Coordinates of C-alpha atoms in Angstrom, one line a residue:
X231 CA -2.9 -45.4 -15.1
X232 CA 0.9 -45.6 -16.0
X233 CA 3.1 -47.7 -13.7
X234 CA 4.6 -46.0 -10.7
X235 CA 7.8 -43.9 -11.3
X236 CA 10.2 -43.8 -8.5
X237 CA 12.1 -41.0 -10.3
X238 CA 9.2 -38.6 -10.5
X239 CA 9.5 -37.2 -6.9
X240 CA 13.2 -36.7 -7.3
X241 CA 12.9 -35.1 -10.8
X242 CA 10.2 -32.7 -9.5
X243 CA 12.5 -31.6 -6.6
X244 CA 15.4 -31.1 -9.0
X245 CA 13.5 -29.4 -11.8
X246 CA 10.7 -27.4 -10.3
X247 CA 11.1 -23.6 -10.7
X248 CA 9.4 -23.2 -7.3
X249 CA 12.3 -24.6 -5.4
X250 CA 15.5 -23.6 -7.3
X251 CA 19.0 -24.0 -6.2
X252 CA 20.3 -21.2 -4.0
X253 CA 17.0 -20.8 -2.2
X254 CA 16.5 -21.7 1.5
X255 CA 13.5 -24.0 1.7
X256 CA 11.4 -24.8 4.8
X257 CA 9.7 -28.1 4.2
X258 CA 6.4 -28.8 6.0
X259 CA 6.8 -32.4 7.3
X260 CA 3.8 -34.1 8.8
X261 CA 5.6 -37.4 8.9
X262 CA 3.4 -38.9 6.2
X263 CA 4.6 -40.3 2.9
X264 CA 4.2 -37.2 0.7
X265 CA 6.1 -34.7 3.0
X266 CA 8.7 -37.3 3.9
X267 CA 9.4 -37.9 0.2
X268 CA 9.6 -34.2 -0.5
X269 CA 12.1 -33.6 2.2
X270 CA 14.3 -36.5 1.1
X271 CA 14.1 -35.6 -2.6
X272 CA 15.0 -31.9 -2.0
X273 CA 17.9 -33.0 0.3
X274 CA 19.2 -35.5 -2.4
X275 CA 18.9 -32.7 -4.9
X276 CA 21.3 -30.6 -3.0
X277 CA 18.8 -27.9 -1.9
X278 CA 19.3 -26.0 1.4
X279 CA 16.4 -27.3 3.4
X280 CA 15.0 -26.9 6.9
X281 CA 12.2 -29.2 8.2
X282 CA 9.2 -27.9 10.1
X283 CA 6.9 -30.2 12.1
X284 CA 3.8 -29.2 14.1
X285 CA 2.3 -31.6 16.6
X286 CA -1.4 -30.8 16.9
X287 CA -1.7 -33.0 20.0
X288 CA -5.1 -34.3 18.8
X289 CA -4.4 -38.0 18.4
X290 CA -2.8 -40.7 20.5
X291 CA 0.7 -41.3 19.3
X292 CA 1.3 -37.8 17.9
X293 CA 4.4 -37.4 20.0
X294 CA 5.7 -40.7 18.5
X295 CA 5.2 -39.3 15.0
X296 CA 7.1 -36.1 16.0
X297 CA 9.9 -38.4 17.3
X298 CA 10.0 -40.2 13.9
X299 CA 10.3 -36.9 12.1
X300 CA 13.1 -35.9 14.4
X301 CA 15.0 -39.2 13.8
X302 CA 14.5 -38.7 10.0
X303 CA 16.0 -35.2 10.1
X304 CA 18.9 -36.3 12.3
X305 CA 19.7 -39.1 9.9
X306 CA 19.7 -36.7 6.9
X307 CA 21.6 -34.0 8.8
X308 CA 18.7 -31.5 8.3
X309 CA 17.8 -28.8 10.8
X310 CA 14.3 -29.3 12.3
X311 CA 12.0 -26.7 13.8
X312 CA 9.2 -28.3 15.7
X313 CA 6.4 -27.3 18.1
X314 CA 3.6 -29.1 20.0
X315 CA 0.3 -27.4 20.5
X316 CA 0.0 -26.0 24.1
X317 CA -3.0 -23.7 23.6
X318 CA -6.7 -24.6 23.4
X319 CA -8.1 -25.4 19.9
X320 CA -9.9 -22.5 18.2
X321 CA -13.7 -22.7 18.2
X322 CA -15.5 -24.3 15.3
X323 CA -14.3 -27.0 13.0
X324 CA -11.4 -29.1 14.4
X325 CA -9.9 -29.4 10.9
X326 CA -10.1 -25.7 10.2
X327 CA -8.7 -24.8 13.7
X328 CA -5.8 -27.3 13.3
X329 CA -5.0 -25.8 9.8
X330 CA -5.0 -22.3 11.2
X331 CA -2.6 -23.2 14.1
X332 CA -0.4 -25.2 11.7
X333 CA 0.1 -22.3 9.3
X334 CA 0.7 -19.8 12.1
X335 CA 3.5 -22.2 13.2
X336 CA 4.9 -22.4 9.6
X337 CA 5.1 -18.6 9.5
X338 CA 7.0 -18.5 12.9
X339 CA 9.3 -21.3 11.7
X340 CA 9.9 -19.6 8.4
X341 CA 11.0 -16.4 10.1
X342 CA 13.0 -18.3 12.7
X343 CA 14.9 -20.3 10.0
X344 CA 15.3 -17.5 7.5
X345 CA 13.7 -19.6 4.8
X346 CA 12.6 -18.0 1.5
X347 CA 9.6 -20.3 0.9
X348 CA 7.6 -23.0 2.6
X349 CA 7.3 -26.1 0.5
X350 CA 4.0 -28.1 1.0
X351 CA 3.9 -31.7 -0.3
X352 CA 0.4 -31.7 -2.0
X353 CA 0.4 -34.1 -4.9
X354 CA -1.5 -34.6 -8.1
X355 CA -3.9 -36.8 -6.2
X356 CA -4.6 -33.9 -3.8
X357 CA -5.2 -31.6 -6.7
X358 CA -7.7 -33.9 -8.3
X359 CA -9.5 -34.5 -5.0
X360 CA -9.8 -30.8 -4.4
X361 CA -11.2 -30.3 -7.9
X362 CA -13.9 -32.9 -7.4
X363 CA -14.8 -31.6 -3.9
X364 CA -15.2 -28.1 -5.3
X365 CA -17.3 -29.4 -8.2
X366 CA -19.6 -31.3 -5.8
X367 CA -20.1 -28.1 -3.8
X368 CA -20.4 -25.9 -6.9
X369 CA -17.5 -23.8 -8.1
X370 CA -16.2 -21.4 -10.7
X371 CA -12.9 -21.1 -12.4
X372 CA -10.9 -20.7 -9.2
X373 CA -12.4 -23.8 -7.7
X374 CA -11.9 -25.9 -10.7
X375 CA -8.1 -25.3 -10.6
X376 CA -8.1 -27.2 -7.3
X377 CA -5.2 -25.5 -5.5
X378 CA -2.5 -23.1 -6.8
X379 CA 1.1 -24.1 -7.2
X380 CA 2.2 -21.0 -5.4
X381 CA 0.6 -18.4 -3.1
X382 CA 2.7 -15.8 -1.3
X383 CA 5.6 -17.7 0.2
X384 CA 4.0 -21.1 0.0
X385 CA 4.9 -23.4 -2.9
X386 CA 3.7 -26.9 -4.0
X387 CA 6.3 -28.5 -6.2
X388 CA 4.6 -31.9 -6.2
X389 CA 1.4 -31.1 -8.0
X390 CA 2.5 -33.2 -11.0
X391 CA 3.7 -36.1 -8.8
X392 CA 1.2 -38.9 -8.0
X393 CA 0.9 -40.7 -4.7
X394 CA 1.9 -44.1 -6.2
X395 CA 5.2 -42.5 -7.4
X396 CA 5.8 -41.3 -3.9
X397 CA 5.2 -44.8 -2.5
X398 CA 7.6 -46.3 -5.0
X399 CA 10.2 -43.6 -4.2
X400 CA 10.1 -44.4 -0.5
X401 CA 10.0 -48.2 -1.0
X402 CA 13.2 -48.2 -3.0
X403 CA 14.9 -46.2 -0.2
X404 CA 13.6 -48.4 2.5
X405 CA 11.8 -45.5 4.2
X406 CA 8.6 -46.2 6.2
X407 CA 6.4 -43.1 6.7
X408 CA 3.6 -42.6 9.2
X409 CA 0.1 -43.6 7.9
X410 CA -2.4 -41.2 9.4
X411 CA -5.6 -43.0 10.4
X412 CA -7.6 -39.8 9.6
X413 CA -6.8 -40.4 5.9
X414 CA -9.1 -43.4 6.0
X415 CA -11.9 -41.9 8.1
X416 CA -15.0 -41.8 5.9
X417 CA -16.6 -39.1 8.0
X418 CA -14.5 -36.7 6.1
X419 CA -15.7 -35.6 2.6
X420 CA -12.2 -35.6 1.2
X421 CA -11.6 -39.2 2.3
X422 CA -14.9 -40.3 0.8
X423 CA -13.8 -38.7 -2.5
X424 CA -10.4 -40.4 -2.3
X425 CA -11.5 -43.9 -1.3
X426 CA -14.9 -44.1 -3.0
X427 CA -15.7 -41.5 -5.6
X428 CA -12.5 -41.4 -7.5
X429 CA -11.8 -45.1 -7.6
X430 CA -15.3 -45.7 -9.0
X431 CA -14.8 -43.0 -11.7
X432 CA -11.5 -44.5 -12.6
X433 CA -12.9 -48.0 -12.9
X434 CA -15.7 -46.7 -15.1
X435 CA -13.6 -44.3 -17.2
X436 CA -9.9 -45.3 -17.0
X437 CA -7.7 -42.3 -17.2
X438 CA -10.2 -39.8 -15.9
X439 CA -8.1 -38.8 -13.0
X440 CA -5.3 -37.7 -15.3
X441 CA -7.9 -35.9 -17.5
X442 CA -9.2 -34.1 -14.3
X443 CA -5.6 -33.2 -13.5
X444 CA -4.9 -31.8 -17.0
X445 CA -8.1 -29.8 -16.9
X446 CA -7.2 -28.4 -13.5
X447 CA -3.8 -27.2 -14.7
X448 CA -5.4 -25.6 -17.8
X449 CA -7.9 -23.8 -15.5
X450 CA -5.1 -22.7 -13.3
X451 CA -3.3 -21.1 -16.3
X452 CA -6.5 -19.4 -17.3
X453 CA -7.1 -18.2 -13.8
X454 CA -3.6 -16.7 -13.6
X455 CA -4.3 -14.8 -16.8
X456 CA -7.6 -13.4 -15.4
X457 CA -5.9 -12.3 -12.2
X458 CA -3.1 -10.5 -14.1
X459 CA -5.7 -8.7 -16.1
X460 CA -7.7 -7.8 -13.0
X461 CA -4.5 -6.5 -11.3
X462 CA -3.8 -4.3 -14.4
X463 CA -7.3 -2.9 -14.3
X464 CA -6.8 -1.9 -10.7
X465 CA -3.2 -0.6 -11.0
X466 CA -4.3 3.0 -10.6
X467 CA -7.1 2.2 -8.1
X468 CA -10.6 0.8 -8.5
X469 CA -12.0 1.3 -12.0
X470 CA -15.2 3.2 -12.5
X471 CA -18.4 1.2 -13.0
X472 CA -18.5 1.9 -16.8
X473 CA -15.0 0.6 -17.2
X474 CA -15.8 -2.5 -15.2
X475 CA -18.8 -3.2 -17.3
X476 CA -16.6 -3.2 -20.4
X477 CA -14.3 -5.9 -19.0
X478 CA -14.8 -9.6 -19.8
X479 CA -16.9 -11.2 -17.1
X480 CA -14.2 -13.4 -15.5
X481 CA -11.9 -10.3 -15.2
X482 CA -14.7 -8.1 -13.9
X483 CA -15.6 -10.7 -11.3
X484 CA -12.0 -10.9 -10.1
X485 CA -11.9 -7.1 -9.8
X486 CA -15.0 -7.2 -7.6
X487 CA -13.4 -9.9 -5.4
X488 CA -10.3 -7.7 -5.0
X489 CA -12.5 -4.7 -4.0
X490 CA -14.1 -6.8 -1.4
X491 CA -10.8 -8.1 0.0
X492 CA -9.3 -4.6 0.1
X493 CA -12.2 -3.4 2.2
X494 CA -11.5 -6.2 4.8
X495 CA -13.6 -9.0 3.4
X496 CA -12.5 -12.5 4.3
X497 CA -11.6 -14.8 1.4
X498 CA -13.3 -16.8 0.1
X499 CA -16.3 -14.9 1.3
X500 CA -18.4 -14.0 -1.8
X501 CA -20.8 -16.5 -3.3
X502 CA -21.7 -16.6 -7.0
X503 CA -25.0 -14.9 -6.2
X504 CA -23.1 -12.0 -4.4
X505 CA -20.8 -11.5 -7.4
X506 CA -23.7 -11.7 -9.9
X507 CA -25.6 -9.0 -8.0
X508 CA -22.5 -6.8 -7.8
X509 CA -21.8 -7.2 -11.5
X510 CA -25.4 -6.4 -12.4
X511 CA -25.4 -3.3 -10.3
X512 CA -22.1 -2.1 -11.8
X513 CA -23.4 -2.7 -15.3
X514 CA -26.6 -0.8 -15.1
X515 CA -27.8 -0.1 -11.5
X516 CA -28.8 3.3 -10.4
X517 CA -26.5 5.2 -7.9
X518 CA -27.5 4.8 -4.3
X519 CA -28.5 1.2 -4.4
X520 CA -26.2 -1.6 -3.0
X521 CA -25.6 -5.2 -2.3
X522 CA -25.1 -6.5 1.3
X523 CA -22.0 -8.6 1.6
X524 CA -20.6 -11.0 4.3
X525 CA -18.6 -9.3 7.0
X526 CA -21.0 -6.4 7.6
X527 CA -19.9 -4.8 4.3
X528 CA -21.9 -3.3 1.4
X529 CA -21.2 -2.8 -2.2
X530 CA -22.7 0.3 -3.8
X531 CA -22.5 2.6 -6.8
X532 CA -22.2 6.3 -6.2
X533 CA -22.1 8.2 -9.5
X534 CA -19.6 6.2 -11.5
X535 CA -17.7 5.1 -8.4
X536 CA -17.8 1.5 -7.0
X537 CA -17.4 1.2 -3.2
X538 CA -17.3 -1.6 -0.6
X539 CA -18.0 0.1 2.7
X540 CA -18.9 -0.9 6.2
X541 CA -22.7 -1.2 6.8
X542 CA -24.0 1.8 8.7
X543 CA -25.0 1.5 12.3
X544 CA -28.7 1.9 13.2
X545 CA -28.2 5.2 15.1
X546 CA -26.5 8.2 13.3
X547 CA -23.2 9.4 14.8
X548 CA -23.4 12.6 17.0
X549 CA -22.9 15.8 15.1
X550 CA -22.0 19.3 16.4
X551 CA -23.1 22.6 14.9
X552 CA -20.4 25.3 14.7
X553 CA -21.7 28.8 14.1
X554 CA -19.4 31.9 13.8
X555 CA -19.7 35.4 12.4
X556 CA -18.4 35.6 8.8
X557 CA -18.2 38.3 6.2
X558 CA -18.1 35.7 3.5
X559 CA -15.5 32.9 2.6
X560 CA -15.0 30.1 0.2
X561 CA -15.5 27.2 2.6
X562 CA -17.3 24.6 0.4
X563 CA -18.1 22.5 3.5
X564 CA -20.1 25.3 5.2
X565 CA -23.2 27.5 4.6
X566 CA -23.6 31.2 5.0
X567 CA -27.0 32.0 6.6
X568 CA -28.7 35.1 7.9
X569 CA -27.9 35.9 11.5
X570 CA -30.4 35.5 14.3
X571 CA -31.8 32.1 13.2
X572 CA -32.5 29.5 15.9
X573 CA -30.4 26.7 14.4
X574 CA -30.3 23.0 15.3
X575 CA -29.1 19.7 13.9
X576 CA -31.5 16.9 13.1
X577 CA -32.0 14.1 10.6
X578 CA -34.5 13.5 7.9
X579 CA -38.2 12.8 8.5
X580 CA -41.1 12.3 6.1
X581 CA -42.4 15.3 4.1
X582 CA -39.3 17.6 4.3
X583 CA -39.1 20.1 1.5
X584 CA -36.9 23.1 0.5
X585 CA -36.8 26.0 -1.9
X586 CA -33.1 25.9 -2.7
X587 CA -31.2 29.1 -3.3
X588 CA -30.5 29.3 -7.0
X589 CA -33.3 26.9 -7.8
X590 CA -36.9 27.1 -8.9
X591 CA -39.8 26.2 -6.6
X592 CA -39.8 23.8 -3.7
X593 CA -38.4 20.3 -3.9
X594 CA -38.7 17.1 -1.8
X595 CA -35.6 16.3 0.3
X596 CA -35.8 12.7 -1.1
X597 CA -35.5 14.0 -4.7
X598 CA -32.6 16.2 -3.7
X599 CA -30.8 13.2 -2.3
X600 CA -31.4 11.2 -5.4
X601 CA -30.1 14.0 -7.7
X602 CA -27.0 14.4 -5.5
X603 CA -26.5 10.6 -5.7
X604 CA -26.3 10.3 -1.9
X605 CA -26.3 6.5 -1.3
X606 CA -29.6 5.2 0.1
X607 CA -28.1 3.8 3.2
X608 CA -26.5 7.2 4.0
X609 CA -29.6 9.3 3.9
X610 CA -31.0 8.6 7.3
X611 CA -27.7 9.6 8.9
X612 CA -27.1 12.6 6.7
X613 CA -27.1 15.6 9.1
X614 CA -29.6 18.4 8.4
X615 CA -29.7 22.0 9.8
X616 CA -33.1 23.4 10.7
X617 CA -34.1 27.0 11.5
X618 CA -36.9 26.4 14.0
X619 CA -39.1 23.8 12.2
X620 CA -38.0 24.6 8.7
X621 CA -35.2 22.9 6.8
X622 CA -32.4 25.5 6.4
X623 CA -29.4 23.6 5.0
X624 CA -28.7 20.2 3.5
X625 CA -24.8 20.0 3.9
X626 CA -23.1 19.5 0.6
X627 CA -26.3 19.9 -1.4
X628 CA -28.5 23.0 -0.9
X629 CA -29.4 26.1 1.3
X630 CA -33.0 27.3 1.8
X631 CA -33.4 30.5 -0.2
X632 CA -35.3 32.3 2.6
X633 CA -32.4 31.7 5.0
X634 CA -29.4 32.2 2.6
X635 CA -27.2 35.2 3.5
X636 CA -27.3 38.2 1.2
X637 CA -24.0 39.2 -0.3
X638 CA -22.5 42.2 1.4
X639 CA -24.8 41.9 4.5
X640 CA -23.9 40.3 7.9
X641 CA -23.9 36.6 7.9
X642 CA -23.0 33.5 10.0
X643 CA -20.7 30.7 9.0
X644 CA -22.4 27.4 9.7
X645 CA -20.5 24.1 9.7
X646 CA -21.3 20.5 10.8
X647 CA -18.6 18.6 12.7
X648 CA -17.7 16.0 11.6
X649 CA -18.5 17.0 8.1
X650 CA -20.5 14.4 6.1
X651 CA -18.5 12.9 3.3
X652 CA -19.9 11.7 0.0
X653 CA -17.1 9.1 -0.4
X654 CA -16.1 7.6 3.0
X655 CA -12.5 6.6 3.6
X656 CA -11.4 3.1 2.6
X657 CA -12.0 0.4 5.3
X658 CA -8.6 -0.7 6.7
X659 CA -7.9 -4.4 6.2
X660 CA -6.5 -6.2 9.2
X661 CA -4.4 -9.2 8.1
X662 CA -4.8 -12.5 10.0
X663 CA -2.6 -15.5 9.5
X664 CA -4.4 -18.1 7.4
X665 CA -3.6 -21.1 5.3
X666 CA -3.3 -20.4 1.6
X667 CA -6.5 -20.9 -0.4
X668 CA -6.6 -24.3 -1.9
X669 CA -5.1 -26.2 1.0
X670 CA -6.6 -29.6 1.5
X671 CA -8.4 -30.5 4.6

């Protein structure tokens, strides 16, 4: 690899369009070399910066690191927003929990400081490590790009700067940064990639790290193009299934990811097998079938419409039958039946049939559901109105000819409350603070 360049960190700070002059920048400073160099370089470039440090309180000496960060900021004349964890760690992975708490703090610090963006000091080495980790686990285009340069208010201006350049930058300024022992702990997959896998690859194929880096940047540009096309396809709402089938596969896959996210799905939550099944259904599946997704959600095709909906509960919701006298009206959600019938609400059972008004002969309820494109998972909870033991009305679909009111004669107006809907309302997405996708562990 080329010799270290002490000018690269400063040039990136001065020239990156992610941190332009006139913008107030919150710099996430862990106390390590990369974030220390980013803070100093942005300060030397004349940018308006505020530092943010979060003490996870997980290691001995963490308070000393916080003190070093405070001393650095005092020496530079830079405002510092800091916080030490005082709450229990979230359940699950310590790394994931620490990351979540850290990014929650960054959001608080950004609002407190009035910063426009939060600058994260991930380097070209972090980008390559992320790519290799994703490849080892199996990934698509989004995984091969490693981590994005920008997501929401988070920016990474150092993705073209190598760690050796950072070390030289700090050496020439006589700055000693904190060396986190966790960065040499081989129990972590990223550390094994950093200290074992990548050095071995570079020894065997000199220059391969830079080739990985270039490929990741190309994949990132391609991914950006795909996301723009997917956003355009969804500009006026979710496309119909035939329209999705006509899109190029990477764009169609991104549209499906967005549908899942809009319905409340957590990202990244869909595996390649989920996306492949969803795409196959959209390209040629019959209406009424679906694909179960993480988060108790289900993807289904109803007519030409694609939906991601909450999975149905095992027991149907309670329904109330509303019966009133009526001389005839245009209520499409009600039925007009002969008076004097003993009406009740129930749900489907094997063998139900009906001779529908306006139709010919009797038909199975199952066939009527299929023709009406009622999704398979909705059929058991679809309310039915019986007159005695006979099926009298399938709401939204058909009325039994023997029980249908005769025009001009007395009739009753029959409605179900709540009315069954063919297309349920969109599931509301509840936002939760998370680190941007692509953050290193």
